[in-house]
XYZ file of C-alpha atoms in Angstrom:
669
model
C 31.229 4.213 14.199
C 33.818 4.035 17.005
C 32.943 4.819 20.627
C 35.315 6.609 23.016
C 34.152 4.550 25.964
C 31.753 1.700 26.748
C 28.095 2.211 27.643
C 25.578 0.130 29.524
C 23.812 -2.174 27.070
C 21.580 -4.388 29.228
C 20.712 -3.894 32.889
C 17.806 -4.522 35.263
C 14.886 -2.262 36.131
C 13.542 -1.542 39.608
C 11.561 -4.794 39.497
C 14.698 -6.788 38.756
C 13.759 -7.529 35.128
C 16.307 -7.265 32.335
C 15.986 -4.366 29.911
C 17.933 -2.923 26.989
C 19.133 0.663 27.275
C 17.656 2.891 24.545
C 20.877 4.903 24.318
C 22.777 1.742 23.402
C 20.138 0.800 20.816
C 20.498 4.239 19.211
C 24.239 3.677 18.873
C 23.729 0.258 17.268
C 21.035 1.669 14.966
C 23.673 3.892 13.378
C 26.038 0.987 12.652
C 25.278 -0.222 9.141
C 28.464 -2.307 8.985
C 28.677 -6.024 9.754
C 29.672 -6.741 13.331
C 32.043 -9.185 15.016
C 30.695 -9.625 18.545
C 33.034 -10.786 21.307
C 31.486 -11.401 24.731
C 33.349 -12.292 27.901
C 31.764 -14.227 30.765
C 33.119 -15.653 33.978
C 33.051 -15.509 37.742
C 33.228 -12.057 39.253
C 36.661 -10.634 40.110
C 38.516 -12.730 37.504
C 39.787 -9.841 35.376
C 37.356 -10.057 32.451
C 37.196 -6.306 31.907
C 40.966 -5.937 31.513
C 40.983 -8.377 28.592
C 38.148 -6.495 26.881
C 39.982 -3.190 27.293
C 42.992 -4.697 25.552
C 40.782 -5.910 22.700
C 39.545 -2.327 22.357
C 43.163 -1.208 22.123
C 42.894 0.753 25.374
C 44.388 0.513 28.810
C 41.161 1.623 30.462
C 37.495 1.666 29.510
C 35.501 -1.177 31.007
C 35.454 -0.760 34.776
C 38.065 -2.776 36.686
C 37.011 -3.782 40.166
C 39.475 -3.955 43.042
C 37.123 -5.197 45.745
C 35.321 -8.452 46.386
C 32.106 -7.221 44.757
C 31.396 -7.343 41.031
C 32.162 -4.026 39.353
C 30.330 -4.631 36.068
C 26.529 -4.839 36.316
C 24.435 -6.274 33.492
C 26.146 -6.171 30.085
C 28.264 -3.244 28.889
C 29.045 -2.543 25.244
C 31.961 -0.960 23.421
C 31.874 -0.569 19.639
C 35.192 0.105 17.879
C 36.470 -0.170 14.326
C 37.768 -3.665 13.673
C 41.584 -3.451 13.591
C 42.068 -6.031 10.804
C 38.749 -6.343 8.935
C 37.934 -3.222 6.931
C 34.297 -2.136 6.880
C 33.538 -4.158 10.018
C 32.758 -3.056 13.559
C 34.071 -4.933 16.599
C 31.439 -5.049 19.350
C 32.815 -5.955 22.778
C 30.386 -7.127 25.462
C 31.610 -7.204 29.061
C 29.184 -9.133 31.245
C 28.386 -8.986 34.894
C 30.510 -11.363 36.970
C 28.798 -14.675 37.600
C 28.294 -15.855 41.169
C 28.065 -12.388 42.746
C 26.801 -12.810 46.324
C 24.518 -9.733 46.137
C 22.180 -11.055 43.464
C 18.675 -11.947 44.518
C 17.410 -13.775 41.428
C 19.033 -17.230 41.082
C 18.243 -17.218 37.326
C 19.926 -13.861 36.717
C 23.381 -15.355 36.059
C 21.923 -17.951 33.701
C 20.083 -15.253 31.757
C 23.237 -13.115 31.447
C 25.219 -16.149 30.286
C 22.492 -17.104 27.767
C 22.396 -13.568 26.336
C 26.188 -13.576 25.939
C 25.924 -16.847 23.982
C 22.995 -15.646 21.851
C 24.498 -12.262 20.952
C 28.153 -13.131 20.352
C 30.132 -14.676 17.522
C 33.005 -15.433 19.934
C 32.445 -16.275 23.603
C 35.365 -15.849 26.003
C 35.054 -17.707 29.303
C 37.393 -16.228 31.872
C 38.526 -18.219 34.925
C 41.423 -18.261 37.384
C 43.998 -20.798 38.386
C 43.597 -24.055 36.471
C 41.009 -25.961 34.459
C 40.270 -28.610 37.048
C 36.978 -30.305 37.847
C 35.980 -27.411 40.106
C 36.523 -24.937 37.230
C 34.486 -27.085 34.845
C 31.668 -27.528 37.352
C 31.582 -23.756 37.904
C 30.652 -23.503 34.236
C 27.277 -25.001 35.168
C 25.490 -22.421 33.019
C 26.427 -24.370 29.906
C 24.507 -27.379 31.186
C 21.403 -25.182 31.550
C 21.489 -23.805 28.009
C 19.220 -26.546 26.641
C 16.540 -25.301 29.057
C 17.225 -21.601 28.431
C 17.507 -21.539 24.634
C 15.322 -23.125 21.974
C 16.186 -23.473 18.286
C 12.694 -24.139 16.960
C 9.317 -22.911 18.141
C 7.331 -25.892 16.852
C 7.733 -28.129 19.907
C 8.460 -26.408 23.211
C 9.215 -29.667 25.028
C 11.566 -31.117 22.425
C 15.317 -31.078 23.087
C 16.845 -29.445 20.021
C 20.192 -28.705 21.676
C 21.918 -30.919 19.092
C 21.436 -28.016 16.668
C 23.190 -25.481 18.904
C 26.430 -26.263 17.107
C 25.036 -24.574 13.971
C 24.440 -21.240 15.628
C 26.563 -20.965 18.756
C 29.708 -18.824 18.914
C 33.252 -20.110 18.908
C 34.565 -20.679 22.433
C 37.740 -19.390 24.082
C 38.713 -20.418 27.590
C 41.013 -17.794 29.108
C 42.746 -19.093 32.235
C 44.098 -16.215 34.347
C 46.917 -16.389 36.931
C 48.025 -19.754 35.556
C 51.089 -21.045 37.363
C 51.322 -24.707 36.328
C 53.592 -26.188 33.702
C 51.824 -27.279 30.508
C 52.665 -30.969 30.905
C 50.544 -34.132 30.841
C 52.157 -37.361 31.964
C 55.496 -35.618 31.799
C 55.051 -34.497 28.190
C 54.829 -30.892 27.029
C 51.393 -29.999 25.656
C 49.834 -26.960 24.021
C 47.204 -24.829 25.699
C 44.524 -26.371 23.461
C 45.654 -29.893 24.370
C 45.518 -28.886 28.017
C 41.879 -27.785 27.545
C 40.941 -31.006 25.739
C 42.552 -33.044 28.501
C 40.466 -31.171 31.059
C 37.327 -31.928 29.017
C 38.157 -35.628 28.616
C 35.249 -37.921 29.465
C 35.355 -40.789 31.934
C 34.165 -44.310 31.205
C 31.352 -45.689 33.279
C 27.667 -45.249 34.043
C 27.700 -44.418 37.739
C 26.036 -41.252 38.971
C 29.362 -39.632 39.793
C 30.704 -40.373 36.284
C 27.542 -39.007 34.647
C 27.772 -35.833 36.744
C 31.461 -35.534 35.880
C 30.888 -36.022 32.129
C 27.726 -33.953 31.683
C 29.242 -30.428 31.668
C 32.133 -31.659 29.532
C 29.765 -33.256 27.021
C 27.809 -30.003 26.835
C 30.953 -27.984 26.138
C 32.048 -30.459 23.465
C 28.611 -30.636 21.834
C 27.705 -26.959 21.941
C 31.150 -25.490 21.285
C 33.125 -27.779 18.950
C 35.322 -24.815 17.959
C 37.435 -24.311 21.106
C 40.596 -22.445 21.969
C 42.544 -21.991 25.198
C 44.890 -19.285 26.469
C 46.776 -19.451 29.772
C 47.795 -16.104 31.269
C 50.440 -15.783 33.983
C 50.107 -13.225 36.784
C 50.172 -9.775 35.138
C 52.034 -8.057 37.959
C 52.868 -8.186 41.623
C 49.856 -8.637 43.944
C 50.220 -5.155 45.413
C 49.780 -3.650 41.921
C 46.646 -5.592 40.974
C 44.268 -2.966 42.393
C 45.429 -0.439 39.801
C 46.219 -2.756 36.863
C 44.495 -0.429 34.400
C 46.876 2.427 35.096
C 50.142 0.462 35.125
C 52.793 1.212 32.532
C 53.881 -1.644 30.265
C 57.199 -1.834 32.110
C 55.323 -2.731 35.312
C 53.404 -5.591 33.651
C 54.849 -9.055 33.121
C 56.356 -9.434 29.649
C 54.992 -12.973 29.446
C 51.526 -11.704 30.324
C 51.789 -9.042 27.613
C 52.984 -11.690 25.140
C 49.998 -13.979 25.821
C 47.631 -11.002 25.758
C 48.985 -9.937 22.383
C 48.613 -13.497 21.069
C 45.057 -13.612 22.436
C 44.089 -10.315 20.770
C 45.563 -11.318 17.411
C 43.704 -14.617 17.520
C 40.396 -12.898 18.319
C 40.908 -10.314 15.573
C 41.827 -12.912 12.968
C 39.600 -15.871 13.835
C 36.425 -14.313 15.221
C 33.806 -14.338 12.488
C 31.005 -11.925 11.704
C 27.882 -12.578 13.766
C 25.283 -14.611 11.858
C 21.655 -15.491 12.439
C 20.189 -18.975 12.289
C 19.692 -18.810 8.520
C 23.280 -17.697 7.930
C 22.313 -14.052 7.440
C 25.111 -11.712 8.522
C 24.339 -9.221 11.270
C 24.845 -5.445 11.276
C 24.892 -3.235 14.354
C 21.286 -2.311 13.690
C 20.208 -5.966 13.570
C 22.214 -6.765 16.703
C 20.227 -4.110 18.556
C 16.916 -5.573 17.399
C 18.160 -9.061 18.303
C 19.114 -8.011 21.835
C 15.740 -6.313 22.336
C 13.901 -9.439 21.157
C 15.853 -11.802 23.441
C 15.694 -9.530 26.495
C 11.948 -8.901 26.109
C 11.379 -12.651 25.787
C 13.395 -13.425 28.925
C 11.706 -10.621 30.878
C 8.306 -12.030 29.934
C 9.262 -15.368 31.482
C 9.508 -17.198 28.138
C 12.494 -19.048 26.668
C 14.410 -17.271 23.864
C 13.924 -19.069 20.577
C 16.388 -18.665 17.702
C 13.710 -19.349 15.096
C 11.322 -16.789 16.578
C 14.146 -14.258 16.836
C 14.941 -14.730 13.150
C 11.274 -14.278 12.232
C 11.090 -11.129 14.364
C 14.296 -9.781 12.815
C 13.064 -10.658 9.332
C 9.841 -8.726 9.923
C 11.688 -5.662 11.203
C 14.399 -5.739 8.545
C 12.084 -6.539 5.635
C 9.765 -3.658 6.517
C 12.798 -1.390 6.728
C 14.103 -2.841 3.440
C 10.852 -1.916 1.685
C 11.090 1.601 3.107
C 14.751 1.899 2.113
C 14.185 0.628 -1.426
C 11.211 2.936 -1.875
C 13.234 5.890 -0.601
C 15.934 5.194 -3.201
C 13.339 5.178 -5.982
C 11.329 8.133 -4.700
C 14.256 10.477 -4.023
C 15.719 10.035 -7.505
C 12.349 10.263 -9.251
C 11.714 13.521 -7.400
C 14.914 14.883 -8.929
C 13.726 13.751 -12.362
C 10.462 15.634 -11.820
C 12.376 18.915 -12.058
C 13.030 18.099 -15.735
C 9.371 17.401 -16.619
C 7.988 17.263 -19.228
C 10.156 14.540 -20.759
C 9.744 12.099 -23.589
C 8.074 8.944 -22.404
C 11.060 6.784 -23.320
C 13.261 8.871 -21.006
C 10.835 8.454 -18.089
C 10.594 4.709 -18.734
C 14.369 4.369 -18.946
C 14.876 6.152 -15.627
C 12.098 4.100 -14.032
C 13.769 0.829 -15.046
C 17.132 1.995 -13.714
C 15.724 3.231 -10.402
C 13.473 0.201 -9.999
C 16.553 -2.018 -10.325
C 18.520 0.144 -7.864
C 15.622 0.090 -5.380
C 15.390 -3.694 -5.635
C 19.132 -3.947 -4.991
C 18.762 -1.813 -1.857
C 15.878 -4.026 -0.733
C 17.788 -7.256 -1.396
C 20.827 -5.980 0.497
C 18.832 -5.492 3.690
C 16.040 -8.061 3.476
C 16.243 -11.721 4.443
C 13.914 -14.664 4.841
C 11.220 -13.067 2.688
C 10.123 -16.620 2.018
C 6.813 -15.871 0.304
C 7.981 -12.713 -1.468
C 5.480 -10.669 0.546
C 7.777 -7.715 1.154
C 9.249 -7.671 -2.341
C 5.692 -7.613 -3.672
C 4.928 -4.679 -1.352
C 7.947 -2.778 -2.692
C 6.942 -3.595 -6.261
C 3.391 -2.311 -5.729
C 4.580 0.887 -4.056
C 7.075 1.549 -6.875
C 4.410 1.022 -9.542
C 2.100 3.406 -7.697
C 4.843 6.060 -7.550
C 5.701 5.392 -11.191
C 2.086 5.983 -12.250
C 1.976 9.172 -10.180
C 5.092 10.496 -11.893
C 3.719 9.538 -15.294
C 0.620 11.611 -14.489
C 2.791 14.516 -13.359
C 4.837 14.282 -16.559
C 1.621 14.256 -18.596
C 0.338 17.282 -16.686
C 3.587 19.154 -17.387
C 3.411 18.130 -21.046
C -0.211 19.252 -21.285
C 0.705 22.623 -19.821
C 3.575 23.111 -22.271
C 1.462 22.076 -25.266
C -1.291 24.473 -24.234
C 1.282 27.258 -23.880
C 2.648 26.551 -27.369
C -0.827 26.609 -28.912
C -1.779 29.711 -26.955
C 1.276 31.522 -28.288
C 0.820 30.318 -31.887
C -2.921 31.062 -31.993
C -2.664 34.532 -30.419
C -2.680 36.385 -33.806
C -5.720 34.342 -34.899
C -7.549 35.256 -31.699
C -6.903 38.936 -32.398
C -8.297 38.540 -35.919
C -11.353 36.740 -34.575
C -12.067 39.543 -32.130
C -11.712 42.150 -34.898
C -14.009 40.173 -37.215
C -11.246 39.737 -39.802
C -12.743 36.463 -41.072
C -16.313 37.807 -41.264
C -16.172 38.555 -45.020
C -16.494 36.692 -48.282
C -13.578 34.257 -48.543
C -12.995 34.516 -44.786
C -13.389 30.770 -44.265
C -10.474 29.933 -46.565
C -8.341 32.565 -44.804
C -9.272 31.038 -41.430
C -8.395 27.513 -42.635
C -5.047 28.752 -43.980
C -4.148 30.394 -40.640
C -5.269 27.280 -38.740
C -3.157 25.050 -40.962
C -0.099 27.241 -40.307
C -0.710 27.001 -36.539
C -0.979 23.188 -36.701
C 2.219 22.851 -38.767
C 4.220 25.040 -36.388
C 2.743 23.264 -33.367
C 3.661 19.832 -34.746
C 7.206 21.071 -35.249
C 7.557 22.463 -31.706
C 5.598 19.849 -29.744
C 6.375 16.675 -31.692
C 8.159 15.028 -28.703
C 5.543 15.926 -26.140
C 3.569 13.119 -24.500
C 0.263 14.989 -24.783
C 0.923 16.621 -28.189
C -1.772 14.803 -30.182
C -4.383 14.888 -27.424
C -4.025 18.646 -26.826
C -4.088 19.327 -30.565
C -7.307 17.321 -30.789
C -8.882 19.464 -28.046
C -7.655 22.659 -29.721
C -9.110 21.720 -33.110
C -12.445 20.843 -31.495
C -12.520 24.258 -29.850
C -11.691 26.024 -33.123
C -14.299 24.050 -34.991
C -16.934 26.248 -33.279
C -15.363 29.387 -34.783
C -14.840 27.544 -38.050
C -18.546 26.665 -38.369
C -19.620 30.228 -37.630
C -17.187 31.655 -40.194
C -18.202 29.024 -42.753
C -21.899 29.793 -42.427
C -21.259 33.543 -42.704
C -19.040 33.276 -45.798
C -21.203 34.639 -48.670
C -18.643 33.677 -51.268
C -19.505 30.008 -50.817
C -22.689 28.356 -51.985
C -24.685 26.157 -49.629
C -23.423 23.073 -51.407
C -19.804 24.186 -51.101
C -20.365 24.899 -47.413
C -21.746 21.409 -46.965
C -18.716 19.852 -48.641
C -16.273 21.857 -46.512
C -18.201 20.995 -43.356
C -17.960 17.281 -44.102
C -14.238 17.571 -44.836
C -13.698 19.365 -41.529
C -15.517 16.603 -39.640
C -13.292 14.013 -41.302
C -10.156 15.993 -40.344
C -11.271 16.224 -36.703
C -11.945 12.503 -36.602
C -8.559 11.810 -38.135
C -6.875 13.840 -35.371
C -8.875 11.961 -32.738
C -7.601 8.690 -34.195
C -4.027 9.992 -34.054
C -4.460 10.885 -30.370
C -5.853 7.418 -29.578
C -3.064 5.708 -31.499
C -0.480 7.734 -29.579
C -2.062 6.620 -26.289
C -1.915 3.030 -27.492
C 1.752 3.368 -28.408
C 2.511 4.807 -24.962
C 0.669 1.942 -23.283
C 2.721 -0.582 -25.257
C 5.915 1.210 -24.210
C 4.799 1.044 -20.581
C 4.087 -2.682 -20.930
C 7.607 -3.227 -22.234
C 9.115 -1.166 -19.373
C 7.126 -3.183 -16.804
C 8.225 -6.438 -18.446
C 11.909 -5.482 -18.346
C 11.653 -4.281 -14.729
C 10.022 -7.563 -13.753
C 12.741 -9.588 -15.462
C 15.433 -7.623 -13.600
C 13.574 -8.107 -10.315
C 13.357 -11.844 -10.919
C 17.070 -11.991 -11.686
C 17.980 -10.223 -8.452
C 15.539 -12.361 -6.480
C 17.088 -15.556 -7.812
C 20.565 -14.307 -6.912
C 19.355 -13.508 -3.397
C 17.749 -16.912 -2.922
C 20.837 -18.668 -4.322
C 22.988 -16.757 -1.844
C 20.707 -17.676 1.081
C 20.761 -21.340 0.048
C 24.553 -21.195 -0.210
C 24.792 -19.751 3.308
C 22.459 -22.438 4.615
C 24.569 -25.178 3.004
C 27.758 -23.683 4.449
C 26.122 -23.460 7.871
C 25.200 -27.142 7.755
C 28.604 -28.137 6.384
C 30.396 -26.290 9.201
C 28.232 -28.060 11.765
C 28.843 -31.403 10.036
C 32.598 -30.917 10.007
C 32.592 -30.054 13.692
C 30.490 -33.095 14.487
C 32.792 -35.308 12.411
C 35.805 -34.134 14.383
C 34.001 -34.779 17.657
C 32.858 -38.212 16.489
C 36.366 -39.194 15.426
C 37.687 -38.049 18.792
C 35.053 -40.028 20.677
C 35.726 -43.175 18.638
C 39.433 -42.783 19.273
C 38.715 -42.595 22.993
C 36.393 -45.632 22.828
C 33.159 -43.746 23.510
C 31.192 -45.673 20.886
C 27.742 -44.925 22.316
C 28.319 -41.164 22.294
C 29.789 -41.434 18.791
C 26.639 -43.247 17.611
C 24.479 -40.455 19.036
C 26.602 -37.920 17.182
C 26.314 -39.985 13.991
C 22.526 -39.840 14.286
C 22.702 -36.078 14.741
C 24.817 -35.798 11.579
C 22.319 -37.925 9.656
C 19.599 -35.540 10.779
C 21.706 -32.577 9.569
C 22.121 -34.290 6.198
C 18.398 -34.941 5.958
C 17.554 -31.343 6.796
C 20.085 -30.109 4.261
C 18.748 -32.459 1.570
C 15.127 -31.639 2.284
C 15.751 -27.923 2.489
C 12.716 -26.248 1.031
C 14.553 -23.096 -0.078
C 14.507 -24.286 -3.676
C 10.770 -24.834 -3.389
C 10.374 -21.412 -1.831
C 12.330 -19.877 -4.700
C 10.071 -21.570 -7.246
C 6.986 -20.389 -5.330
C 8.246 -16.800 -5.165
C 9.134 -16.780 -8.847
C 5.726 -18.233 -9.712
C 3.935 -15.647 -7.575
C 5.912 -12.812 -9.103
C 5.349 -14.148 -12.613
C 1.636 -14.443 -11.893
C 1.514 -10.840 -10.676
C 3.380 -9.746 -13.794
C 0.963 -11.692 -16.002
C -1.984 -10.042 -14.237
C -0.459 -6.591 -14.820
C 0.163 -7.388 -18.483
C -3.367 -8.792 -18.837
C -4.811 -5.564 -17.385
C -2.751 -3.442 -19.759
C -3.631 -5.741 -22.676
C -7.287 -5.282 -21.820
C -6.790 -1.517 -21.867
C -4.998 -1.904 -25.172
C -7.870 -3.939 -26.623
C -10.405 -1.324 -25.502
C -8.361 1.431 -27.100
C -7.876 -0.620 -30.272
C -11.629 -1.152 -30.551
C -12.224 2.557 -30.012
C -9.674 3.399 -32.689
C -11.205 0.903 -35.116
C -14.659 2.356 -34.468
C -13.322 5.848 -35.092
C -11.626 4.668 -38.282
C -14.948 3.215 -39.454
C -16.667 6.467 -38.546
C -13.955 8.435 -40.270
C -14.221 6.342 -43.398
C -18.002 6.741 -43.328
C -17.659 10.513 -42.931
C -15.140 10.658 -45.753
C -17.329 8.467 -47.960
C -20.334 10.650 -47.220
C -18.275 13.702 -48.062
C -17.130 12.072 -51.306
C -20.671 10.971 -52.169
C -21.976 14.435 -51.438
C -19.170 15.940 -53.511
C -20.017 13.541 -56.348
C -23.700 14.400 -56.073
C -22.879 18.086 -56.119
C -20.509 17.568 -59.017
C -23.126 15.569 -60.958
C -25.722 18.144 -60.107
C -23.431 20.900 -61.323
C -22.711 18.999 -64.515
C -26.397 18.387 -65.149
C -27.071 22.045 -64.395
C -24.396 23.079 -66.907
C -25.817 20.691 -69.537
C -29.302 22.032 -68.895
C -28.038 25.591 -69.165
C -26.245 24.703 -72.381
C -29.416 23.189 -73.797
C -31.419 26.200 -72.700
C -28.905 28.570 -74.327
C -28.992 26.510 -77.479
C -32.766 26.622 -77.485
C -32.643 30.344 -76.813
C -30.370 30.935 -79.772
C -32.585 28.823 -81.961
C -35.620 30.788 -80.902
C -33.842 34.073 -81.508
C -32.877 32.991 -85.001
C -36.444 32.002 -85.723
C -37.642 35.402 -84.554
C -35.137 37.206 -86.835
C -36.173 35.108 -89.828
C -39.835 35.880 -89.287
C -39.212 39.631 -89.097
C -37.239 39.578 -92.352
C -40.057 37.947 -94.295
C -42.564 40.562 -93.157
C -40.333 43.364 -94.409
C -40.098 41.930 -97.859
């Protein structure tokens, strides 16, 4: 997002308290890109705004004052596309001139200066004339930073300013209307060497020496990355009141040359804004950061970097959960239009979207040290997943019922007409039912609820089946009993099939959950590794800066100050060595693994219950089948005995008949 003109970012309310403008926050909220933040500070009427306009690539924009009063009030913001870093936004902050005679609150300037330091990745201090002792002493706000900014919240009274070097912006001193030659002891020097000469410490322990050294020590300690630019007069004095409207031909070529060099340096060397933990800042995060710092200052408290990071982490992690969930939910809603689907297709899409949602979460989240927010996302995704599984099952149930309704329609017509109410009707009914089942299995074989709906259908038809069976006069009572037992066994067999299908689906779900968890763990480890890498780099940068300062102090025979710096570096090393990020990673992985084990245990318990139910049904089925077989054997034995008895009776009858014929023949003779 690129703005046409700057807007007020931070100003004061009617009570004189600082506040952040909501319109500016809305602009920052829309900036998802990383931001390079350049802030300019300095005494009022020193030409700060002109430099910022040139950084924006414009002649005008930030207000240029032409009177003795400060033109800029509070902090103004201008967001433009970064001219050299693709995908990055350059945020320019023009601050209210320090030392304005109209201000009532003596702490106002210090607060503005502190906010510029806290919000920027490059701080430009603008002054006029030369860098003499007066110019250094006017930068008194630096000496107050240790009282106005805290790194850690654990001990409010502790001086943790030695850690400022890790988090403070790079420092540029822009000297305007510079007329001196860049020479020291008759030798030509660079602008940077001129700055270092001006910041050179004096030997001694007198009060005047301590007062002289203190602001210089603060600049050296807090801003080890320093750069200096000296600007000549831009134009003739009579043209200064309308500098913003002057054509290039009316501006000093040397001034334009230095300005161009200054802009190129800022564009190339200014880094992306980072938080205390090394996390890069987007426009959205910058807005939250400004609101946190301003609210803290307005409440009378001291801004704390650690607290700001925690506040940002809470805001961003909540938003990360929402963003990740939105990714999953929006795509699953699209999938719902294709329901019903095979379970494997739903599981496959779930795994893909779960991974994509986790990626979205990881991209935005930071400092989720206990995995609380990732767990929240995981739980919400599983809940949505289960809801979509239920919706898919509902759609499958509806389709299966429609298939059976269509296939069984002719049978229903026959039932209404009493077609099966005749001798042999039961066998005709069974034949039609078998045809329906075969066609159904062919059409609904991939449906999630196929077996379960078929089970319900067969149970419903068993009522008609029993009525038809009992009314069939072609069958004997024993034959009816055999067929009834066989039908019970068939129903039980279908019930077992339905339970086994549910068990198979549960096992598939367990595998999908396992794979999703493994992918989540992989992404989490990558995220934690990246955060640890950033933390190491942050410490290494601070160490390197301290080493350069220590070497410089030793070279200038300031052994005591060098020893203090050595102790600070030892503390940095200790903190880096004892960094608990690895421990946090292990804890998060253990927590996630434990949650996964609990989920698997729950599903395994469900599986065991279903297995027991299936085994019980199998036992029942086998018992029913055995009873049917025993009954069939009894009937068969009974039939055989009946046939043998009938044969014996017929044989006896024939014998009797022969005896009767023989007796009649004898009487005739």
